[in-house]
């Protein structure tokens, strides 16, 4: 029997006639429409979704689509056959991608609900009108200022630095006794004096921004958020590779390097340079000056904080792994070397142990794990692979050195998730031809973390690599070839790439990625085992890490990075460390909460026995040596 | 006080693997050997009968080795120069299977000739090992495999970096493979998965978890074997394969076995100690689940056989 | 059933006061679960919790200590398979002697003096089992002039035992053996002299009856002789007893087992099985170093803590018959590291010397991170193993991951050429072919 199919594409209807049981994708081709089939029409990628607006098709598989989608008429062109006359709407690609159930888009950054300036904020800006001095009132400038603070801001005790004291006479007069003071209120003890950070010789508009910054110093990536403390809004987000990376990819190499003569000083300078350049970029974006930034809150792993502060870190690496300080006191930016207002406070958040630092306590805060009723697993998919498991009653944590592969470092064509990074790959299982998406849409420069996950998974599912990661050179495709480190797969030919060189996934990259994912998987399985909690009882998995704006959960499960659980149980939080620092920057209660979190967390040392190693080797396989832990992948492989 | 004996009922059991083919089965062996089939931990007959008992393979080389212990040379004498003679003598010494270990000096033609000569000298099933070098293994084993099509020889040794060629030729010619991994439960499983992913039926894979000799890491091999067997019984299909181990090879390179002079007095008589070393290593492995033990000294063969007899007599 | 960390945590005060010496109650709970601390370290546990926790902690197999000038312990085991945790109290190896033997003193002296070294540890026998085929009392006297090791007295004659045991004041000997016919007088003696008593029966039912009866007489320290006509039967019984004690918590069989390979067809083989399969004490027919040494090593291997990382022995390993020109590769003694390097090189057919350093069983990167694989340690290994005497071309290849060490190593070993190899073992053959030559 013949049927009439009307496709609507770009508002233009095209009609073709086909026999019963024709695949929609074939019908579309007949109609001259090019519906991309990145997975080779296998029903794996969902990119060929179309919407049936009238009539009916038989869907062989709806794997990518939610029941809601199907309800709205969505069908996979490569998996649906014609049984009668139908009208089909072919939506534009972007619209489809957004529908796919497996993508987890990074949680948006919004001002925490209920944030109130100034009551939540430790830094406040106050407009003061001083009575000008006269022959009758010869009170000195400083006392006059103090009086104004007492009368107009109810501040009885105030501290000031010598540097600032040297300038107040001038500022008061330039401002004609109308000035704006930026003050910092004590965090812990309200009896403590308030501190004067700066004095400006004019009246600043009450709603104009008061700048603070949240900084996350990652082993691989440094992120800076520039925040308006008045509105609470994040006004600029910037990130760059940590300048220390040339001196070693992991914390251990950094500690070793810092031990050499001059090494510590060099590393300190390198990270300061990275931070200061990022601050400059961020400030430029909002047309502010770094000196306008009056508060900095810093999260980072213990080693990064030690190196930033120039504190010897060597004991972090040596058994029994002891930091010099888990919770540094408040410091001045000028002393630390961060180029913002020299009197601005630098608040380094508290960590738990050598390998579970403030980045994780901040991460826990931002994920809300410490107040959750059900058991939640929090994974930081980064160089140090920190993991936290728990709820409001108990918290355990561990760290496993995963390496920087998922941050794009240590992988031949890896890069950070910025413009030019391939962030998603689909491979046609018949031809091994890839389809990829590049951040920013231009020519690819390399592959970022989410791209690597997606690529590894596709290579595995299509048989380009075997379960142990060996590239299968018996397959015939020019994209599979013998490279410098054994077999490799060409993702983008030089003709397509920005540099003109081929972008490849090499055997060594695969090994690095396998090790990284195995370490992370082993970390949380051992953690769950040690406390005796079955993974099934975890209600949610929160993923942190410096991926781009999204991560494909299905792919991450397919390579065995994430546990095989229903997709809705995963949330992708992006960089949780800088987010936690942001919350702490805004609200002193949140800041207190981090201290509490650090006290409550129980750190598990994975090297104490063999169990981590065992779990690691069993995870060093795709997706895992124990396939029964990955039923969804087993069934995907069968298809 | 009547005691109720606790019995484990396991959901899984070991696959039965048959080595060697008789003329009725398309080969030329006088009999084939089956191993595996257990449904309990080793020798717990009160839990489940043991359909096949462990067997002993004797290792011979394609050329007379110049680095074997004088004790072994004394035991095998002249025959070592001629693989066919050596195999015959091993047969007489009680071997159930002959392992022919090829060497780097062999050409593909040598390898084929040696294997064929052993096939005609004895009716026992064969295991053939390459010299242990990726390229050379493939170069020798492929022609051997083709020249012995249908004999159901075990070809070895597959490792995770080099398994494709050997598995492919074994599949094409009706042979079996020996899959070796370095004393790790997960690695064993992984290689079994890789090999069966190529389409090789599990009934044609022997897993070799590797062992250390007594005093040289036997405890790791021992526990890995116990764990593999437990996993198999618990139902993990990828570990339900019979295990082959090589205590002969491992022990005869230790100085406790190899050397008679300049060793501590506390070690006692050389020959007795050397044979104890091989025998006790083999026994420990038999206790932990070995299905095939590859030995070198005829005296050890006799003792291990005796022990197995005692263990399987109910 | 032992409780998991989280279950124990729920029984603790959850105040994180740190008085137990751990940062949080949960940390303490996990140490408790691993049986690495005593509950008493926390001053704030409620009585109800204490009761619950105590129940999950009692050892299923009684600890038996034989004591004289030295001590040997058996029991307190908690698992069927060593990988599940560990086997703890090494099988005691006893040499059987005959009271009638005119050379008794000489034989005991020789066996008593036996000492053999295995990877830095000194092993010896644990004691003697005296067969009362002659004057037992006299034999005990004789032995005590030449050996202070614990004794097993093998007779059923209670008068003889009484007089012999009276010579062993302050010791805990082992009496062999009580059966249904004689357990009463023997139990009395065991009680009187604080000796342990072997009970013997050819069935588990019989054993359980005996231990109950003897327990009723106030004797707690017992050892089981399982009988059995061959290795297979003994193995079945030993496994059953262990399982009943550990899994079914059957107190009546919660005792260590004694085995007599001396009576077996092949003594060495039977002794090996006994050591591997749960015997607490093993009696050997005579003092023969050629059998004793392998058994002592087997015992050490089986009773090694499997939770420790898998290690290979540090030393210099020859791969593919190296000559003095061959390169010297360096790696750590973590077994998997060693295997991957050794296999790659072996598979390449290229000769090399492989120096395995003592990095406490850690992989290259971990060991380096923890300071266990540095220039100093490598240099020490090169010197200890006298590598210089084996090669003419003094050239060391470092793993690529520790390239940073090359400078320091040059200082430590000034007359050696230090080369940095690849990071991954896979790349070794290519490196050896291209870069070395
Ligand atoms: S002493 Fe008790 S209450 Fe205090 S931390 Fe330790 S376990 Fe908790
Ligand atoms: S799902 Fe249809 S082409 Fe991929």
GROMACS .gro file of C-alpha atoms in nm, chain A residues 202-433:
model
  232
  202UNK     CA    1   3.220   6.111   4.729
  203UNK     CA    2   2.878   5.977   4.770
  204UNK     CA    3   2.838   5.646   4.589
  205UNK     CA    4   2.500   5.556   4.458
  206UNK     CA    5   2.346   5.308   4.694
  207UNK     CA    6   2.260   5.066   4.415
  208UNK     CA    7   2.585   5.084   4.227
  209UNK     CA    8   2.786   4.764   4.248
  210UNK     CA    9   3.008   4.679   4.541
  211UNK     CA   10   3.255   4.427   4.407
  212UNK     CA   11   3.359   4.101   4.558
  213UNK     CA   12   3.505   3.793   4.400
  214UNK     CA   13   3.474   3.420   4.448
  215UNK     CA   14   3.781   3.229   4.340
  216UNK     CA   15   3.831   2.857   4.291
  217UNK     CA   16   4.189   2.746   4.255
  218UNK     CA   17   4.177   2.406   4.092
  219UNK     CA   18   4.486   2.201   4.026
  220UNK     CA   19   4.411   2.231   3.657
  221UNK     CA   20   4.174   2.524   3.623
  222UNK     CA   21   4.134   2.852   3.810
  223UNK     CA   22   3.791   3.015   3.804
  224UNK     CA   23   3.695   3.363   3.913
  225UNK     CA   24   3.344   3.499   3.956
  226UNK     CA   25   3.305   3.870   3.992
  227UNK     CA   26   3.008   3.947   4.212
  228UNK     CA   27   2.811   4.256   4.291
  229UNK     CA   28   2.766   4.224   4.664
  230UNK     CA   29   2.472   4.462   4.663
  231UNK     CA   30   2.251   4.276   4.421
  232UNK     CA   31   2.425   3.947   4.485
  233UNK     CA   32   2.455   3.890   4.110
  234UNK     CA   33   2.746   3.722   3.941
  235UNK     CA   34   2.850   3.973   3.679
  236UNK     CA   35   3.143   3.798   3.519
  237UNK     CA   36   3.270   3.439   3.510
  238UNK     CA   37   3.618   3.368   3.383
  239UNK     CA   38   3.844   3.065   3.395
  240UNK     CA   39   4.187   2.967   3.275
  241UNK     CA   40   4.434   2.681   3.322
  242UNK     CA   41   4.629   2.720   3.642
  243UNK     CA   42   4.968   2.870   3.548
  244UNK     CA   43   5.135   2.612   3.771
  245UNK     CA   44   5.039   2.338   3.530
  246UNK     CA   45   5.371   2.366   3.344
  247UNK     CA   46   5.532   2.249   3.667
  248UNK     CA   47   5.329   1.933   3.697
  249UNK     CA   48   4.980   1.812   3.629
  250UNK     CA   49   4.887   1.688   3.973
  251UNK     CA   50   4.921   1.814   4.327
  252UNK     CA   51   5.202   1.577   4.406
  253UNK     CA   52   5.426   1.713   4.131
  254UNK     CA   53   5.349   2.063   4.248
  255UNK     CA   54   5.441   1.981   4.605
  256UNK     CA   55   5.764   1.827   4.486
  257UNK     CA   56   5.839   2.127   4.275
  258UNK     CA   57   5.762   2.364   4.559
  259UNK     CA   58   6.020   2.180   4.765
  260UNK     CA   59   6.300   2.278   4.531
  261UNK     CA   60   6.480   2.598   4.605
  262UNK     CA   61   6.276   2.883   4.468
  263UNK     CA   62   6.009   2.640   4.355
  264UNK     CA   63   5.753   2.739   4.614
  265UNK     CA   64   5.799   3.105   4.534
  266UNK     CA   65   5.765   3.035   4.163
  267UNK     CA   66   5.447   2.835   4.201
  268UNK     CA   67   5.300   3.098   4.426
  269UNK     CA   68   5.374   3.364   4.168
  270UNK     CA   69   5.236   3.152   3.889
  271UNK     CA   70   4.900   3.104   4.049
  272UNK     CA   71   4.887   3.467   4.157
  273UNK     CA   72   4.952   3.567   3.798
  274UNK     CA   73   4.670   3.346   3.680
  275UNK     CA   74   4.433   3.488   3.941
  276UNK     CA   75   4.531   3.846   3.878
  277UNK     CA   76   4.498   3.814   3.503
  278UNK     CA   77   4.157   3.657   3.544
  279UNK     CA   78   4.053   3.936   3.780
  280UNK     CA   79   4.166   4.190   3.530
  281UNK     CA   80   3.970   4.027   3.249
  282UNK     CA   81   3.662   3.998   3.465
  283UNK     CA   82   3.684   4.359   3.582
  284UNK     CA   83   3.731   4.481   3.230
  285UNK     CA   84   3.414   4.305   3.131
  286UNK     CA   85   3.210   4.501   3.383
  287UNK     CA   86   3.413   4.818   3.341
  288UNK     CA   87   3.547   4.809   3.692
  289UNK     CA   88   3.900   4.825   3.825
  290UNK     CA   89   4.052   4.540   4.027
  291UNK     CA   90   4.111   4.789   4.313
  292UNK     CA   91   3.733   4.824   4.337
  293UNK     CA   92   3.706   4.465   4.455
  294UNK     CA   93   3.680   4.472   4.831
  295UNK     CA   94   3.638   4.109   4.929
  296UNK     CA   95   3.766   3.777   4.805
  297UNK     CA   96   3.653   3.431   4.909
  298UNK     CA   97   3.875   3.147   4.797
  299UNK     CA   98   3.811   2.777   4.764
  300UNK     CA   99   4.067   2.529   4.649
  301UNK     CA  100   4.220   2.200   4.746
  302UNK     CA  101   4.457   2.205   5.038
  303UNK     CA  102   4.769   2.196   4.825
  304UNK     CA  103   4.654   2.487   4.611
  305UNK     CA  104   4.579   2.695   4.919
  306UNK     CA  105   4.916   2.615   5.072
  307UNK     CA  106   5.095   2.707   4.752
  308UNK     CA  107   4.895   3.027   4.715
  309UNK     CA  108   4.991   3.134   5.063
  310UNK     CA  109   5.352   3.022   5.028
  311UNK     CA  110   5.311   2.769   5.308
  312UNK     CA  111   5.531   2.458   5.270
  313UNK     CA  112   5.312   2.173   5.153
  314UNK     CA  113   5.553   1.881   5.173
  315UNK     CA  114   5.378   1.706   5.462
  316UNK     CA  115   5.061   1.683   5.261
  317UNK     CA  116   5.224   1.422   5.045
  318UNK     CA  117   5.403   1.221   5.310
  319UNK     CA  118   5.231   0.969   5.532
  320UNK     CA  119   5.032   1.036   5.753
  321UNK     CA  120   4.942   1.325   5.516
  322UNK     CA  121   4.913   1.634   5.735
  323UNK     CA  122   4.843   1.988   5.620
  324UNK     CA  123   5.003   2.291   5.779
  325UNK     CA  124   4.663   2.452   5.807
  326UNK     CA  125   4.313   2.346   5.712
  327UNK     CA  126   4.151   2.677   5.791
  328UNK     CA  127   4.370   2.982   5.734
  329UNK     CA  128   4.270   3.302   5.916
  330UNK     CA  129   4.137   3.606   5.731
  331UNK     CA  130   4.410   3.787   5.545
  332UNK     CA  131   4.453   4.110   5.348
  333UNK     CA  132   4.471   4.095   4.972
  334UNK     CA  133   4.782   4.310   4.979
  335UNK     CA  134   4.959   4.052   5.194
  336UNK     CA  135   4.844   3.758   4.989
  337UNK     CA  136   4.941   3.923   4.662
  338UNK     CA  137   4.603   3.936   4.498
  339UNK     CA  138   4.565   4.256   4.305
  340UNK     CA  139   4.235   4.382   4.434
  341UNK     CA  140   4.194   4.648   4.697
  342UNK     CA  141   4.494   4.591   4.921
  343UNK     CA  142   4.280   4.611   5.233
  344UNK     CA  143   4.021   4.367   5.104
  345UNK     CA  144   3.982   4.053   5.310
  346UNK     CA  145   4.092   3.729   5.158
  347UNK     CA  146   3.891   3.450   5.309
  348UNK     CA  147   4.030   3.102   5.242
  349UNK     CA  148   3.754   2.856   5.318
  350UNK     CA  149   3.821   2.563   5.554
  351UNK     CA  150   3.919   2.218   5.429
  352UNK     CA  151   3.903   1.877   5.596
  353UNK     CA  152   4.228   1.702   5.521
  354UNK     CA  153   4.526   1.698   5.292
  355UNK     CA  154   4.328   1.561   5.004
  356UNK     CA  155   3.986   1.698   5.081
  357UNK     CA  156   4.010   2.072   5.079
  358UNK     CA  157   3.797   2.379   5.080
  359UNK     CA  158   3.690   2.311   4.723
  360UNK     CA  159   3.496   2.016   4.854
  361UNK     CA  160   3.350   2.178   5.164
  362UNK     CA  161   3.239   2.461   4.937
  363UNK     CA  162   3.108   2.205   4.691
  364UNK     CA  163   2.905   2.035   4.960
  365UNK     CA  164   2.759   2.368   5.063
  366UNK     CA  165   2.659   2.456   4.713
  367UNK     CA  166   2.506   2.115   4.651
  368UNK     CA  167   2.298   2.118   4.967
  369UNK     CA  168   2.413   1.766   5.052
  370UNK     CA  169   2.473   1.850   5.416
  371UNK     CA  170   2.108   1.936   5.475
  372UNK     CA  171   1.954   1.662   5.261
  373UNK     CA  172   1.731   1.401   5.413
  374UNK     CA  173   1.817   1.121   5.170
  375UNK     CA  174   2.163   0.991   5.098
  376UNK     CA  175   2.331   1.188   4.823
  377UNK     CA  176   2.652   1.121   4.636
  378UNK     CA  177   2.857   1.416   4.526
  379UNK     CA  178   3.134   1.367   4.271
  380UNK     CA  179   3.392   1.617   4.171
  381UNK     CA  180   3.505   1.493   3.833
  382UNK     CA  181   3.841   1.662   3.844
  383UNK     CA  182   4.211   1.598   3.894
  384UNK     CA  183   4.178   1.491   4.255
  385UNK     CA  184   3.850   1.306   4.220
  386UNK     CA  185   3.702   1.405   4.554
  387UNK     CA  186   3.382   1.232   4.651
  388UNK     CA  187   3.136   1.298   4.930
  389UNK     CA  188   2.858   1.067   5.043
  390UNK     CA  189   2.604   1.141   5.311
  391UNK     CA  190   2.311   1.344   5.423
  392UNK     CA  191   2.225   1.573   5.712
  393UNK     CA  192   2.320   1.305   5.964
  394UNK     CA  193   2.657   1.199   5.841
  395UNK     CA  194   2.914   1.285   5.575
  396UNK     CA  195   3.205   1.080   5.449
  397UNK     CA  196   3.456   1.183   5.191
  398UNK     CA  197   3.757   1.056   5.005
  399UNK     CA  198   3.989   1.162   4.729
  400UNK     CA  199   4.140   0.955   4.452
  401UNK     CA  200   4.388   1.097   4.210
  402UNK     CA  201   4.200   1.077   3.885
  403UNK     CA  202   4.431   1.302   3.690
  404UNK     CA  203   4.331   1.596   3.476
  405UNK     CA  204   4.203   1.403   3.175
  406UNK     CA  205   3.843   1.518   3.212
  407UNK     CA  206   3.964   1.875   3.229
  408UNK     CA  207   4.122   1.820   2.893
  409UNK     CA  208   4.479   1.818   3.022
  410UNK     CA  209   4.711   1.522   2.973
  411UNK     CA  210   4.520   1.421   2.662
  412UNK     CA  211   4.691   1.481   2.329
  413UNK     CA  212   4.410   1.688   2.179
  414UNK     CA  213   4.240   1.778   2.505
  415UNK     CA  214   4.144   2.132   2.597
  416UNK     CA  215   3.929   2.324   2.839
  417UNK     CA  216   3.562   2.368   2.765
  418UNK     CA  217   3.594   2.693   2.576
  419UNK     CA  218   3.533   2.808   2.222
  420UNK     CA  219   3.666   2.557   1.973
  421UNK     CA  220   3.631   2.254   2.195
  422UNK     CA  221   3.447   1.951   2.060
  423UNK     CA  222   3.188   1.894   2.331
  424UNK     CA  223   2.994   1.610   2.183
  425UNK     CA  224   3.069   1.332   1.936
  426UNK     CA  225   2.853   1.071   1.767
  427UNK     CA  226   3.006   0.795   1.561
  428UNK     CA  227   2.824   0.615   1.284
  429UNK     CA  228   2.851   0.250   1.371
  430UNK     CA  229   2.874   0.133   1.011
  431UNK     CA  230   3.116   0.381   0.864
  432UNK     CA  231   3.292   0.501   1.179
  433UNK     CA  232   3.240   0.856   1.055
   0.00000   0.00000   0.00000
